[in-house]
Amino acid sequence: MPRMDMRRHPQGFAGLPWPRQPLRELGPEFYSELAPQGLPQPELRLYSEDAARLLGLALPAAPQQRADWAELFSGNRVDPGQLPLATVYAGHQFGNWAGQLGDGRAHLLGELAAPDAAQNGGHACWEVQLKGAGRTPYSRFGDGRAVLRSSLREFLASEAMWHLGVPTTRALCLVDSPLPVRRERLERAAVVTRLAPSFVRIGHFEHFSHSGQHAALRRLLDAWIARFEPDCTHAADPALALLQRVVQRSAELVAHWLAVGFVHGVLNTDNLSMLGWTLDYGPFGFLDAFDPDYTPNTSDTAGRYSWGRQPAAVHWGLYALAAALKPLIDGTQAIEDAVQAFPAAFDAAWRARLRAKLGLGAQSAAADALARDWLALLQRARADWTLSFRHLHDAADGTLPPQLAAQFDAEAGCAEALHAWLQRWRALSSAAARAAMPTVNPHRVLRHHLAQQAIDAAEHGDFGPAQALHEALREPYRESAAHAAFALPPPPDAPPACLSCSS
Ligand code: AMP
Ligand code: MG
């Protein structure tokens, strides 16, 4: 594909300009310029109205518009103004240094301005990235492709997490193709178009630090701070101030994951976003029956990235970031202190989320003890995480909602323990905090069996179930009869999530 000259073609897709490529501006060490490979017979299968609105894109209602989206978001057409590139990063995977990695199957098309940043969390610009549009210089042994199964999971999860209120990259659309892709079996290829203010990971900093490219590391740091943390420029040590911020927001992110029952599955440092957003949906899952050791990732036999070990995993990743920033920060103790702030930051964020979920107002030893006992009871009863919190709210008037009782009747003694716990809860919780419970305890999440049903249909060409699921997860805190089926736990005969990193 010939390289386009941005100055001669300032207008791109739907007349939108592609003004900047921030990493490109840092220098050639940061990326490889290359056109995506595209897909044969691409079809636009799903799109997110909410994400399109974020960019001010007209929805692809007419067949010609759908065809346009399919061409652009499969990588078949490169628009004027776009200068696609893949970026280089590195990372620690499962605790081991993996060396140089990079966007092995992601092409950054450029950055689009959000027409109404104020409405969209203040993010003025969004990077647009294709995932699965072919090989790059960083593909190693991979084929640069993504299969429909994993692309659909990423599309649904990104949008579902956003609507749950969890910071996350977004998904604009999913395009698929009959192109066969070999994984454990032959599967269909797909491309998901992702959006984020930045896809920069801890691994980007690690790459320039560990390879001794400290001038480039400094440029990356300065550009990051100028763009995303301008306040840090005024700090005595801007790099240290940045580290402190990443520690704080990562702590808040993990607390949020735990609260909604999310398990990322692969918290390697190349998957940890510098923005503190959820990034790279692979073998992720949501809790059904509560088990703190749960991970859907069957490659993670030691449970390193299980639900309850996510705080430790992210803390570990922040040490890796601190080590990467070390050449730019004076004073080893200050770095150590910055990362050591994580456990307390996480603990405060998690306890606050638990109190909100339980309708407990102010912090107190009694509230903490009650929350601890609730978690122990959920675990003992193997109660459904989402349903237990959601239906607790209805037990305030002294009754026992059947949907709540049902979570505790399988294990001996749990019904009695619930009864005793509820008495303490009714005495301690406050009406005001209880009133807010439905706003923090979702009615439905992207359970594995729901995603799998949507995948099974999509693999047979029927995207209706995926669309219905996407729609149902747009307002996850609002209970509606139409969406009742999406709130149910998996049927007893549903196979457990068995996901590997293959995607
Ligand atoms: P992940 O486990 O998906 O976070 O990927 C780890 C690294 O492998 C990243 O640098 C990916 O870009 C790369 N990668 C994963 N799958 C593929 C693939 N099918 N083709 C090329 N690179 C890949
Ligand atoms: Mg990754």
XYZ file of C-alpha atoms and ligand atoms in Angstrom:
527
model
C 0.000 0.000 0.000
C 1.544 3.352 -0.966
C 2.251 5.738 1.821
C -0.184 8.637 1.897
C 0.937 12.177 2.424
C -0.981 13.580 5.338
C -0.550 17.194 4.231
C -2.018 16.571 0.799
C -4.944 14.525 2.158
C -6.064 16.120 5.382
C -9.509 14.484 5.301
C -10.051 10.810 5.988
C -12.893 8.461 6.866
C -16.287 10.160 6.708
C -14.502 13.459 6.240
C -12.710 13.161 9.576
C -9.173 14.416 9.861
C -6.527 12.135 11.323
C -4.486 14.865 12.895
C -1.719 13.169 14.842
C 0.063 9.989 15.728
C 1.654 10.763 19.074
C 4.158 7.908 19.107
C 5.250 8.682 15.567
C 6.239 12.140 16.742
C 8.697 10.623 19.231
C 10.986 9.114 16.631
C 11.522 6.038 14.497
C 12.695 3.873 17.447
C 9.095 3.742 18.619
C 7.313 2.124 15.696
C 7.324 0.484 12.314
C 5.241 2.028 9.636
C 3.213 -0.494 7.688
C -0.159 -0.958 6.087
C -2.516 -3.555 7.502
C -2.960 -6.709 5.416
C -6.720 -6.574 5.306
C -9.230 -9.375 5.001
C -11.047 -11.037 2.101
C -14.812 -10.414 1.969
C -14.986 -8.378 5.154
C -18.405 -7.903 6.759
C -19.274 -5.385 9.424
C -20.947 -7.570 12.048
C -21.164 -5.429 15.154
C -20.594 -1.839 16.055
C -20.960 0.181 19.197
C -23.223 3.181 18.790
C -21.806 4.598 21.987
C -18.237 4.354 20.769
C -19.181 5.775 17.369
C -20.856 8.709 19.065
C -17.690 9.304 21.042
C -15.930 10.019 17.760
C -18.858 11.796 16.154
C -19.117 9.101 13.471
C -22.345 8.692 11.547
C -23.750 5.232 12.214
C -23.399 2.800 9.333
C -27.091 2.461 8.590
C -27.092 2.135 4.799
C -25.463 -0.802 2.981
C -22.865 1.482 1.390
C -21.843 2.832 4.793
C -21.582 -0.690 6.181
C -19.389 -1.645 3.260
C -17.248 1.443 3.902
C -16.789 0.534 7.538
C -15.965 -3.047 6.599
C -13.287 -1.887 4.157
C -11.687 0.573 6.536
C -11.963 -1.451 9.738
C -10.669 -4.645 8.177
C -7.543 -2.814 7.070
C -8.436 -3.225 3.392
C -8.417 0.486 2.743
C -6.040 3.024 4.175
C -7.582 6.467 4.152
C -5.875 9.678 3.267
C -4.233 11.039 6.360
C -3.740 7.690 8.008
C -0.201 6.483 8.472
C -0.682 3.055 10.015
C 2.003 1.827 12.356
C 2.780 -0.847 14.910
C 4.621 0.111 18.090
C 7.423 -1.661 19.878
C 7.262 -2.573 23.546
C 8.610 -5.250 25.861
C 7.337 -6.958 28.956
C 7.473 -9.383 31.815
C 5.228 -12.385 31.227
C 4.246 -14.528 34.208
C 7.096 -12.927 36.140
C 9.805 -13.568 33.543
C 11.475 -11.017 31.316
C 10.159 -11.687 27.811
C 12.360 -9.146 26.056
C 11.176 -7.218 23.055
C 7.527 -7.631 22.061
C 5.332 -5.118 20.299
C 2.054 -4.782 18.461
C 2.226 -8.208 16.853
C -1.207 -7.902 15.329
C -2.273 -4.330 16.011
C -2.127 -1.416 13.605
C -2.593 2.068 14.901
C -4.444 4.058 12.238
C -4.131 7.414 13.952
C -5.923 9.578 16.389
C -9.398 11.095 16.086
C -10.706 14.075 18.007
C -13.760 13.553 20.183
C -16.288 16.219 19.248
C -17.585 16.456 22.802
C -14.744 15.628 25.148
C -16.567 16.990 28.191
C -19.235 14.314 27.796
C -16.690 11.585 27.374
C -14.602 11.714 30.491
C -12.605 14.667 29.222
C -10.716 12.672 26.603
C -10.234 14.938 23.641
C -8.549 12.433 21.319
C -8.840 8.710 20.768
C -6.340 6.448 19.075
C -7.939 4.062 16.608
C -6.327 0.641 16.396
C -7.099 -2.464 14.339
C -6.429 -5.766 16.109
C -5.964 -8.766 13.841
C -5.196 -7.062 10.523
C -2.043 -9.002 9.761
C 1.582 -9.486 10.639
C 3.924 -6.753 11.811
C 7.660 -6.739 12.523
C 6.719 -7.670 16.116
C 4.618 -10.733 15.267
C 7.407 -13.199 16.148
C 5.853 -16.598 15.398
C 2.290 -15.294 15.274
C 0.169 -14.885 12.172
C -0.974 -11.351 12.990
C -4.557 -12.527 13.053
C -7.306 -12.714 15.635
C -10.133 -15.218 15.497
C -13.818 -14.363 15.616
C -14.233 -16.021 19.039
C -11.648 -13.833 20.768
C -12.530 -10.688 18.826
C -16.159 -11.029 19.831
C -15.136 -11.516 23.455
C -12.977 -8.385 23.316
C -15.713 -6.350 21.617
C -18.368 -7.363 24.143
C -16.109 -7.066 27.181
C -14.737 -3.628 26.296
C -18.175 -2.148 25.912
C -19.628 -4.042 28.889
C -16.835 -2.887 31.183
C -17.278 0.704 30.039
C -20.960 0.584 30.878
C -20.152 -0.943 34.248
C -18.090 2.185 34.816
C -14.695 0.464 34.776
C -11.923 2.332 32.914
C -11.266 0.389 29.731
C -10.277 0.650 26.108
C -13.343 0.785 23.883
C -14.436 -1.258 20.895
C -15.818 0.558 17.865
C -16.703 -2.375 15.674
C -16.084 -5.954 14.655
C -15.520 -7.046 11.087
C -15.191 -10.711 10.159
C -14.144 -12.684 7.123
C -14.204 -16.243 5.827
C -10.380 -16.234 5.955
C -9.428 -19.400 7.858
C -7.106 -18.977 10.817
C -5.469 -21.945 12.499
C -5.590 -22.178 16.277
C -6.445 -25.442 18.067
C -8.882 -25.782 15.156
C -9.561 -23.758 12.043
C -11.517 -20.636 12.869
C -12.785 -17.498 11.133
C -10.677 -14.355 11.141
C -11.949 -11.076 12.522
C -10.677 -7.602 13.288
C -11.844 -5.590 16.244
C -11.262 -1.835 16.141
C -10.227 -0.532 19.525
C -10.189 3.004 20.867
C -8.197 4.489 23.723
C -6.669 7.859 24.502
C -3.423 5.875 24.433
C -2.428 2.235 24.144
C 0.911 2.844 25.878
C 1.725 0.083 28.331
C 4.209 -0.357 31.157
C 6.013 -2.513 28.597
C 6.707 0.538 26.396
C 8.753 2.090 29.198
C 10.408 -1.244 29.928
C 11.509 -1.597 26.327
C 13.441 1.678 26.180
C 14.824 1.276 29.687
C 16.047 -2.318 29.406
C 17.558 -1.791 25.981
C 19.561 1.159 27.294
C 17.811 3.715 25.041
C 17.558 6.241 27.819
C 17.235 9.319 25.602
C 14.194 7.721 23.962
C 12.885 6.710 27.403
C 13.135 10.351 28.458
C 11.279 11.481 25.326
C 8.518 8.970 26.003
C 8.242 10.113 29.602
C 8.182 13.813 28.716
C 5.612 13.312 25.973
C 3.430 11.195 28.234
C 3.526 13.749 31.006
C 2.883 16.667 28.649
C -0.124 14.902 27.208
C -1.715 13.064 30.108
C -0.317 14.422 33.354
C 0.642 18.063 32.777
C 0.450 18.674 36.550
C 3.440 16.390 37.036
C 5.665 18.885 35.205
C 5.531 21.103 38.269
C 6.551 18.315 40.651
C 10.092 18.266 42.031
C 10.611 14.982 40.198
C 8.077 14.584 37.354
C 8.944 10.921 36.715
C 8.401 10.088 40.368
C 5.143 12.027 40.382
C 4.012 10.031 37.342
C 4.901 6.746 39.044
C 2.890 7.771 42.091
C -0.104 8.487 39.899
C 0.089 5.218 38.018
C 0.294 3.403 41.358
C -2.780 5.203 42.632
C -4.976 4.684 39.589
C -3.883 1.084 39.114
C -4.913 0.426 42.726
C -8.299 1.933 42.003
C -8.638 -0.062 38.791
C -7.927 -3.394 40.492
C -10.399 -2.606 43.276
C -12.964 -1.900 40.578
C -12.193 -5.197 38.805
C -12.641 -7.129 42.011
C -15.883 -5.329 42.773
C -17.509 -6.279 39.461
C -16.057 -9.789 39.658
C -13.704 -9.321 36.711
C -10.610 -11.464 36.213
C -8.262 -10.127 33.516
C -6.471 -13.420 33.080
C -3.063 -12.234 31.798
C -1.677 -9.359 33.840
C 1.725 -9.327 32.180
C 3.389 -5.911 32.064
C 2.768 -5.689 28.317
C -0.940 -5.791 29.136
C -0.867 -3.120 31.861
C -1.972 0.272 30.627
C -0.198 3.431 31.735
C -3.596 5.129 31.898
C -4.745 2.613 34.480
C -7.384 1.269 32.100
C -8.324 -2.323 31.370
C -6.377 -3.385 28.291
C -6.048 -6.501 26.121
C -8.963 -8.796 26.703
C -7.799 -12.378 26.280
C -8.711 -15.224 28.644
C -10.697 -12.901 30.934
C -13.779 -13.852 32.902
C -16.398 -12.724 35.364
C -17.074 -14.580 38.577
C -20.132 -16.764 38.720
C -19.910 -18.758 41.995
C -17.485 -16.903 44.235
C -14.064 -18.472 44.430
C -11.191 -16.053 45.039
C -8.802 -18.460 43.301
C -10.845 -18.407 40.112
C -9.114 -17.790 36.815
C -10.581 -18.677 33.433
C -7.060 -18.889 31.964
C -6.149 -22.563 31.812
C -2.548 -21.667 30.870
C -2.166 -20.069 34.307
C -1.874 -23.295 36.278
C -0.384 -21.564 39.345
C -3.277 -19.096 39.514
C -0.881 -16.137 39.398
C -3.591 -13.976 37.834
C -6.639 -15.364 39.625
C -9.361 -12.985 40.901
C -7.891 -12.561 44.357
C -4.279 -12.332 43.254
C -4.837 -9.454 40.849
C -3.749 -6.828 43.397
C -0.450 -8.666 43.925
C 0.006 -9.122 40.173
C -0.504 -5.437 39.421
C 1.712 -4.455 42.354
C 4.415 -6.658 40.810
C 3.889 -4.944 37.451
C 4.319 -1.553 39.101
C 7.698 -2.665 40.433
C 8.605 -3.398 36.843
C 7.501 0.114 35.868
C 9.522 1.575 38.737
C 12.587 -0.354 37.607
C 12.079 0.947 34.079
C 11.825 4.559 35.262
C 14.830 4.263 37.558
C 17.290 5.857 35.127
C 15.085 8.972 35.184
C 14.451 9.256 38.936
C 16.859 10.399 41.640
C 16.771 8.329 44.798
C 16.070 4.636 45.131
C 14.136 5.053 48.380
C 11.638 7.429 46.779
C 10.920 4.874 44.057
C 10.510 2.093 46.593
C 8.139 4.249 48.657
C 6.076 5.134 45.585
C 5.460 1.478 44.730
C 5.036 0.483 48.355
C 2.077 2.847 48.498
C 0.134 0.371 46.343
C -1.123 -2.069 49.014
C -2.583 0.689 51.177
C -4.057 2.466 48.141
C -5.635 -0.756 46.933
C -6.877 -1.637 50.394
C -8.581 1.734 50.843
C -10.149 1.586 47.368
C -11.325 -1.993 47.811
C -12.780 -1.460 51.244
C -14.630 1.632 50.036
C -16.074 -0.332 47.094
C -17.114 -3.209 49.349
C -18.806 -0.848 51.781
C -20.697 0.775 48.895
C -21.689 -2.622 47.504
C -22.977 -3.643 50.925
C -24.808 -0.405 51.666
C -22.540 0.358 54.596
C -21.929 4.045 55.111
C -18.903 5.245 56.992
C -15.762 3.248 57.504
C -15.624 1.408 60.835
C -14.098 -1.733 62.251
C -17.581 -3.238 62.420
C -18.218 -2.483 58.726
C -14.903 -4.052 57.732
C -15.633 -7.150 59.823
C -19.095 -7.467 58.319
C -17.671 -7.202 54.801
C -15.000 -9.805 55.569
C -17.592 -12.203 56.935
C -19.789 -11.688 53.874
C -16.944 -12.653 51.554
C -16.164 -15.724 53.649
C -19.821 -16.726 53.562
C -20.085 -16.228 49.794
C -17.019 -18.390 49.332
C -18.259 -21.119 51.651
C -21.658 -21.194 49.953
C -20.109 -20.816 46.482
C -22.748 -18.146 46.039
C -23.036 -16.245 42.793
C -21.029 -13.016 43.111
C -23.274 -10.760 41.040
C -26.636 -12.079 42.221
C -25.709 -12.150 45.914
C -24.789 -8.482 46.009
C -27.646 -7.466 43.741
C -30.376 -9.161 45.778
C -28.982 -8.317 49.192
C -30.531 -4.893 48.774
C -34.036 -6.438 48.883
C -33.378 -8.097 52.238
C -33.333 -4.794 54.113
C -37.012 -4.967 55.136
C -36.497 -8.183 57.063
C -37.603 -10.528 54.290
C -35.369 -13.007 52.510
C -35.572 -12.570 48.726
C -35.734 -15.997 47.043
C -32.948 -15.048 44.591
C -30.701 -14.363 47.570
C -31.737 -17.428 49.556
C -31.094 -19.614 46.512
C -27.406 -18.687 46.602
C -26.942 -20.090 50.088
C -28.965 -23.280 50.168
C -26.570 -25.686 48.467
C -23.978 -25.941 51.260
C -24.900 -27.183 54.720
C -25.174 -24.477 57.352
C -24.949 -21.548 54.934
C -28.632 -20.611 55.114
C -28.354 -20.244 58.905
C -25.110 -18.313 58.584
C -26.780 -15.985 56.078
C -29.657 -15.410 58.484
C -27.264 -14.443 61.288
C -25.195 -12.243 58.990
C -28.289 -10.437 57.687
C -29.267 -9.476 61.226
C -25.921 -7.799 61.755
C -26.173 -6.187 58.324
C -29.628 -4.744 58.899
C -28.407 -3.202 62.134
C -25.271 -1.674 60.623
C -26.212 -0.607 57.095
C -27.794 2.771 56.512
C -30.867 3.554 54.444
C -28.981 6.148 52.401
C -26.116 3.809 51.537
C -28.543 0.953 50.819
C -30.467 3.149 48.392
C -27.310 3.438 46.280
C -26.629 -0.328 46.199
C -28.345 -0.941 42.842
C -26.076 1.695 41.293
C -22.909 -0.201 42.246
C -24.081 -3.819 42.085
C -24.783 -4.741 38.470
C -27.818 -6.770 37.554
C -25.884 -8.489 34.760
C -22.304 -8.913 33.598
C -20.657 -10.645 30.652
C -20.750 -14.154 32.047
C -18.760 -16.776 30.212
C -21.730 -18.879 29.187
C -23.460 -15.832 27.671
C -20.383 -14.902 25.659
C -20.059 -18.524 24.563
C -23.674 -18.691 23.359
C -23.079 -15.535 21.320
C -19.862 -17.006 19.896
C -21.499 -20.313 18.970
C -24.207 -18.471 17.029
C -21.748 -16.031 15.428
C -19.576 -18.881 14.214
C -22.661 -20.082 12.352
C -23.201 -16.634 10.870
C -25.882 -15.494 13.314
C -24.850 -12.301 15.098
C -28.307 -11.733 16.600
C -27.393 -13.188 20.013
C -24.166 -11.126 20.128
C -26.113 -7.972 19.317
C -28.727 -8.770 21.960
C -26.007 -9.413 24.540
C -24.189 -6.204 23.634
C -27.471 -4.338 24.030
C -28.274 -6.015 27.364
C -24.925 -4.974 28.792
C -25.348 -1.304 27.918
C -27.310 -0.568 31.074
C -26.084 -3.244 33.443
C -27.391 -1.580 36.591
C -30.970 -1.213 35.336
C -33.128 -4.223 35.940
C -35.570 -4.963 33.139
C -37.781 -7.918 32.352
C -36.489 -7.911 28.781
C -33.000 -8.615 30.056
C -33.874 -11.101 32.792
C -32.310 -14.046 30.942
C -28.946 -12.268 30.872
C -28.894 -12.055 34.657
C -29.147 -15.790 35.249
C -26.163 -17.782 36.501
C -24.822 -20.477 34.185
C -26.996 -23.589 33.944
C -25.568 -26.457 36.023
C -24.504 -28.334 32.893
C -22.691 -25.351 31.314
C -19.048 -26.240 30.666
C -16.641 -24.154 32.765
C -14.610 -21.442 31.071
C -11.487 -23.077 29.696
C -9.616 -20.339 27.915
C -6.031 -20.342 26.827
C -3.932 -17.445 25.579
C -4.591 -18.657 22.013
C -6.740 -16.071 20.351
P -1.017 -11.289 24.399
O -0.758 -12.552 25.153
O -2.234 -11.347 23.509
O -0.988 -10.067 25.249
O 0.196 -11.152 23.367
C 1.549 -11.096 23.724
C 2.328 -10.612 22.531
O 2.168 -11.503 21.430
C 1.897 -9.254 22.033
O 3.042 -8.574 21.645
C 0.985 -9.573 20.868
O 0.942 -8.540 19.914
C 1.630 -10.820 20.316
N 0.649 -11.696 19.659
C -0.354 -12.391 20.221
N -1.043 -13.093 19.303
C -0.462 -12.835 18.117
C -0.698 -13.273 16.768
N -1.699 -14.091 16.456
N 0.123 -12.803 15.818
C 1.123 -11.988 16.100
N 1.403 -11.555 17.337
C 0.625 -11.961 18.334
Mg -1.238 -8.165 25.004
